[in-house]
XYZ file of C-alpha atoms in Angstrom:
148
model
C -45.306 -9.120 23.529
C -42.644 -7.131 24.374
C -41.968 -3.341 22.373
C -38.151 -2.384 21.972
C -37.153 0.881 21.747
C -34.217 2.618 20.973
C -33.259 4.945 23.517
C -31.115 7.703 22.880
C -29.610 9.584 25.645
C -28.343 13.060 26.408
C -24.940 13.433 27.360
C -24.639 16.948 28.529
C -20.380 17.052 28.680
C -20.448 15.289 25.044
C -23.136 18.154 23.895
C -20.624 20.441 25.511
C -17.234 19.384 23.612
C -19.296 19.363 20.672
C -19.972 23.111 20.610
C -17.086 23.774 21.507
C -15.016 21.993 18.875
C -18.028 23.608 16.730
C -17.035 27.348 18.154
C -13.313 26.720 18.004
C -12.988 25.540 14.407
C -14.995 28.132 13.285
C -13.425 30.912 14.931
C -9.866 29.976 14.268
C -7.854 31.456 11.649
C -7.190 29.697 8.543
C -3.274 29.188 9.887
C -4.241 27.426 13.007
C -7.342 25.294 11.898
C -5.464 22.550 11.002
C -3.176 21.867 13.866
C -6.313 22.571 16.021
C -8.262 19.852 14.387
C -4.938 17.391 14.509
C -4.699 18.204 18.048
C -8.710 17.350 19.147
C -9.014 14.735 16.928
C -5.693 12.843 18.802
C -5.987 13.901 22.222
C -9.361 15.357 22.752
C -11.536 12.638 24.979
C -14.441 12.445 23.664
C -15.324 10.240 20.876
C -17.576 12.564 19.127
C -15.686 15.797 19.480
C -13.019 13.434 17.402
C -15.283 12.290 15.136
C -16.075 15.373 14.279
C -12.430 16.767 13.868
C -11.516 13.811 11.740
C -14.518 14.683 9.245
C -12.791 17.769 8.593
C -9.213 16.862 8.872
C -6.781 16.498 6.012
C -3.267 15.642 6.765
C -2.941 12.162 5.521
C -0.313 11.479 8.430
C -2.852 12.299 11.649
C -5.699 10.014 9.809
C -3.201 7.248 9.571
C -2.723 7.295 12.759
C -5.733 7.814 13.499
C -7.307 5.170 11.596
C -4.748 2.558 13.302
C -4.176 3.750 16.831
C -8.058 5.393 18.020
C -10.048 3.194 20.662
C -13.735 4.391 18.771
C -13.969 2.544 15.613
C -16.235 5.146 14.467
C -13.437 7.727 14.533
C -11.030 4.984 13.110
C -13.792 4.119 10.016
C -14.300 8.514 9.677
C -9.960 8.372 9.219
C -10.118 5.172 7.476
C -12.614 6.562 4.644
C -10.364 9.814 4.253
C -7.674 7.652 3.731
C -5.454 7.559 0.162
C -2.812 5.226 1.530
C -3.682 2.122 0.096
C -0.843 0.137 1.367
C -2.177 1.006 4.748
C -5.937 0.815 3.770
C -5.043 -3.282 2.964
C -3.287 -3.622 5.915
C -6.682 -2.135 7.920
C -8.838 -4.153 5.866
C -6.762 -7.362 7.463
C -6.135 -6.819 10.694
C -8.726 -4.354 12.284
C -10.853 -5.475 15.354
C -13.723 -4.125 14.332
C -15.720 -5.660 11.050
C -16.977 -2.101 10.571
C -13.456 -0.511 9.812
C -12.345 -3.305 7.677
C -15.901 -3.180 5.568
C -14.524 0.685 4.973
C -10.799 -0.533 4.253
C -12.316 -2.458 1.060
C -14.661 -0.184 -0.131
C -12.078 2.693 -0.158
C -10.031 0.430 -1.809
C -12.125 -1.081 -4.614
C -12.977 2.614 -5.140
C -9.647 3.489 -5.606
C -9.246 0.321 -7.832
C -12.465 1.560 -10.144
C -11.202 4.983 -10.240
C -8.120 4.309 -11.216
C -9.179 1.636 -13.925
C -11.419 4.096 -15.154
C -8.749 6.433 -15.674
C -6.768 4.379 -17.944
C -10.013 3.039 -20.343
C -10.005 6.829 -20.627
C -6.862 7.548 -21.929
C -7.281 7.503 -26.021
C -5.847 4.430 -27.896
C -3.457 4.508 -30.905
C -2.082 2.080 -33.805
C 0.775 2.303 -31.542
C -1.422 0.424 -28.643
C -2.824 -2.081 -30.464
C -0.728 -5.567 -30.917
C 0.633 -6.686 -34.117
C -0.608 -9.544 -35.194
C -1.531 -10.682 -38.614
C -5.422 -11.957 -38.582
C -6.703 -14.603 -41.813
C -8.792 -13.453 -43.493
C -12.306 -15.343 -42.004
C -15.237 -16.253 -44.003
C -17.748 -19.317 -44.633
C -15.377 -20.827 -47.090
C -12.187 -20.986 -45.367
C -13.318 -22.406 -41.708
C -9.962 -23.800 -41.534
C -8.397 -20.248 -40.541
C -11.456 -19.687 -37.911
C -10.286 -19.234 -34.262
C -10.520 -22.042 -32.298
Protein backbone atom coordinates (compact mmCIF):
# COMPACT_ATOMS: atom_id res chain seq x y z
CA UNK A 1 0.00 0.00 0.00
CA UNK A 2 1.41 2.93 -1.10
CA UNK A 3 1.28 6.51 1.34
CA UNK A 4 1.01 9.87 -0.74
CA UNK A 5 2.19 12.83 0.51
CA UNK A 6 2.03 16.22 -0.34
CA UNK A 7 5.25 17.75 -0.62
CA UNK A 8 5.74 21.26 -0.35
CA UNK A 9 8.90 22.79 -1.37
CA UNK A 10 11.03 25.81 -0.56
CA UNK A 11 11.75 28.11 -3.17
CA UNK A 12 14.34 30.38 -1.78
CA UNK A 13 14.14 33.30 -4.88
CA UNK A 14 10.12 33.06 -4.52
CA UNK A 15 10.63 33.50 -0.48
CA UNK A 16 12.87 36.32 -1.58
CA UNK A 17 10.41 38.42 -3.96
CA UNK A 18 7.97 37.82 -1.39
CA UNK A 19 9.66 39.93 1.29
CA UNK A 20 10.50 42.09 -0.75
CA UNK A 21 7.18 43.01 -2.33
CA UNK A 22 6.27 42.66 1.59
CA UNK A 23 9.13 45.48 2.51
CA UNK A 24 8.38 47.62 -0.51
CA UNK A 25 4.63 48.04 -0.11
CA UNK A 26 4.97 48.74 3.26
CA UNK A 27 7.55 51.25 3.13
CA UNK A 28 6.22 53.21 0.24
CA UNK A 29 4.38 56.31 0.59
CA UNK A 30 0.77 56.42 0.22
CA UNK A 31 1.39 58.37 -3.41
CA UNK A 32 3.45 55.65 -4.87
CA UNK A 33 1.78 52.40 -3.44
CA UNK A 34 -0.42 52.06 -6.07
CA UNK A 35 1.62 52.36 -9.18
CA UNK A 36 4.13 50.11 -7.28
CA UNK A 37 1.62 47.39 -6.84
CA UNK A 38 0.33 47.94 -10.73
CA UNK A 39 3.82 47.68 -11.73
CA UNK A 40 4.77 44.07 -9.71
CA UNK A 41 1.65 42.70 -10.19
CA UNK A 42 2.16 43.15 -14.39
CA UNK A 43 5.70 42.73 -14.81
CA UNK A 44 7.13 41.28 -11.71
CA UNK A 45 8.08 37.34 -12.52
CA UNK A 46 7.08 35.59 -10.03
CA UNK A 47 3.69 34.27 -9.64
CA UNK A 48 3.38 34.80 -6.02
CA UNK A 49 4.99 38.18 -5.65
CA UNK A 50 1.84 38.96 -8.20
CA UNK A 51 -0.49 37.27 -6.38
CA UNK A 52 0.21 39.07 -3.71
CA UNK A 53 0.15 42.60 -5.40
CA UNK A 54 -3.16 41.80 -7.00
CA UNK A 55 -4.71 41.05 -3.39
CA UNK A 56 -4.06 44.50 -2.62
CA UNK A 57 -4.54 46.24 -5.86
CA UNK A 58 -7.46 48.43 -6.79
CA UNK A 59 -7.49 50.03 -10.12
CA UNK A 60 -10.19 48.23 -11.92
CA UNK A 61 -8.15 48.75 -15.29
CA UNK A 62 -4.69 46.69 -14.15
CA UNK A 63 -7.10 43.71 -12.73
CA UNK A 64 -8.78 43.60 -16.06
CA UNK A 65 -5.97 43.07 -17.55
CA UNK A 66 -4.81 41.17 -15.33
CA UNK A 67 -7.55 38.83 -15.02
CA UNK A 68 -7.44 38.33 -19.02
CA UNK A 69 -3.82 38.55 -20.04
CA UNK A 70 -1.68 36.70 -16.69
CA UNK A 71 -0.14 33.12 -17.49
CA UNK A 72 -0.95 31.95 -13.42
CA UNK A 73 -4.57 31.41 -13.16
CA UNK A 74 -4.22 31.96 -9.58
CA UNK A 75 -3.24 35.59 -10.15
CA UNK A 76 -5.96 35.76 -12.97
CA UNK A 77 -8.85 34.15 -10.32
CA UNK A 78 -7.13 36.88 -7.28
CA UNK A 79 -7.98 39.86 -10.36
CA UNK A 80 -10.96 38.06 -11.46
CA UNK A 81 -12.63 38.09 -7.80
CA UNK A 82 -11.71 41.94 -7.41
CA UNK A 83 -13.39 42.44 -10.43
CA UNK A 84 -16.80 44.87 -10.79
CA UNK A 85 -16.87 44.71 -14.57
CA UNK A 86 -19.46 42.40 -15.20
CA UNK A 87 -19.48 42.63 -18.89
CA UNK A 88 -15.97 41.38 -18.65
CA UNK A 89 -16.59 38.97 -15.67
CA UNK A 90 -19.23 37.01 -18.40
CA UNK A 91 -16.92 37.16 -20.95
CA UNK A 92 -14.16 35.31 -18.35
CA UNK A 93 -16.70 33.04 -17.20
CA UNK A 94 -16.91 31.83 -21.16
CA UNK A 95 -13.86 31.73 -22.48
CA UNK A 96 -11.10 31.21 -19.75
CA UNK A 97 -8.69 28.15 -19.98
CA UNK A 98 -8.73 27.40 -16.73
CA UNK A 99 -12.16 25.91 -14.96
CA UNK A 100 -10.87 27.60 -11.81
CA UNK A 101 -11.15 31.29 -13.18
CA UNK A 102 -14.40 30.73 -14.82
CA UNK A 103 -15.90 28.98 -11.39
CA UNK A 104 -14.81 32.71 -9.93
CA UNK A 105 -16.33 34.61 -13.09
CA UNK A 106 -19.90 33.16 -11.92
CA UNK A 107 -19.72 33.44 -8.46
CA UNK A 108 -18.68 37.15 -8.67
CA UNK A 109 -21.35 37.46 -10.86
CA UNK A 110 -24.34 35.79 -9.19
CA UNK A 111 -23.07 37.87 -6.23
CA UNK A 112 -23.38 40.85 -7.98
CA UNK A 113 -26.82 39.59 -9.29
CA UNK A 114 -28.03 38.88 -5.38
CA UNK A 115 -26.69 42.09 -4.28
CA UNK A 116 -28.13 44.00 -6.56
CA UNK A 117 -31.65 42.21 -6.34
CA UNK A 118 -31.43 42.70 -2.84
CA UNK A 119 -31.08 46.25 -3.24
CA UNK A 120 -34.20 46.82 -5.04
CA UNK A 121 -36.64 44.37 -2.57
CA UNK A 122 -35.19 47.03 -0.28
CA UNK A 123 -36.30 50.01 -1.67
CA UNK A 124 -39.92 50.83 0.11
CA UNK A 125 -43.10 50.23 -2.03
CA UNK A 126 -45.95 52.74 -2.62
CA UNK A 127 -49.74 52.83 -3.97
CA UNK A 128 -47.89 54.30 -6.75
CA UNK A 129 -45.96 50.73 -7.30
CA UNK A 130 -48.58 48.57 -7.06
CA UNK A 131 -50.74 47.75 -10.44
CA UNK A 132 -54.21 48.80 -10.91
CA UNK A 133 -56.34 46.31 -11.26
CA UNK A 134 -59.81 45.86 -10.00
CA UNK A 135 -60.01 42.34 -7.92
CA UNK A 136 -63.96 40.56 -7.33
CA UNK A 137 -64.75 40.39 -4.53
CA UNK A 138 -63.96 36.30 -3.61
CA UNK A 139 -65.89 34.25 -1.27
CA UNK A 140 -67.60 30.63 -0.99
CA UNK A 141 -70.68 31.90 -2.69
CA UNK A 142 -69.50 33.48 -5.73
CA UNK A 143 -66.79 30.74 -7.07
CA UNK A 144 -67.56 32.02 -10.39
CA UNK A 145 -65.22 35.23 -9.83
CA UNK A 146 -62.36 32.80 -8.25
CA UNK A 147 -59.02 32.90 -10.17
CA UNK A 148 -58.51 30.28 -12.35
Amino acid sequence: MEVFALRIEYHPIAATLCVVLFLLVGCATEQSKPALLAKIAVEDEAWTARLAAVERLTDQAFLAKIAVEDEAWTVRRAAVERLTDQALLAKIAEEDKAWTVRRAAMVKLAYQAVKLSDQEAAAPVTEEDLPKTETPELSPWNWRNWPK
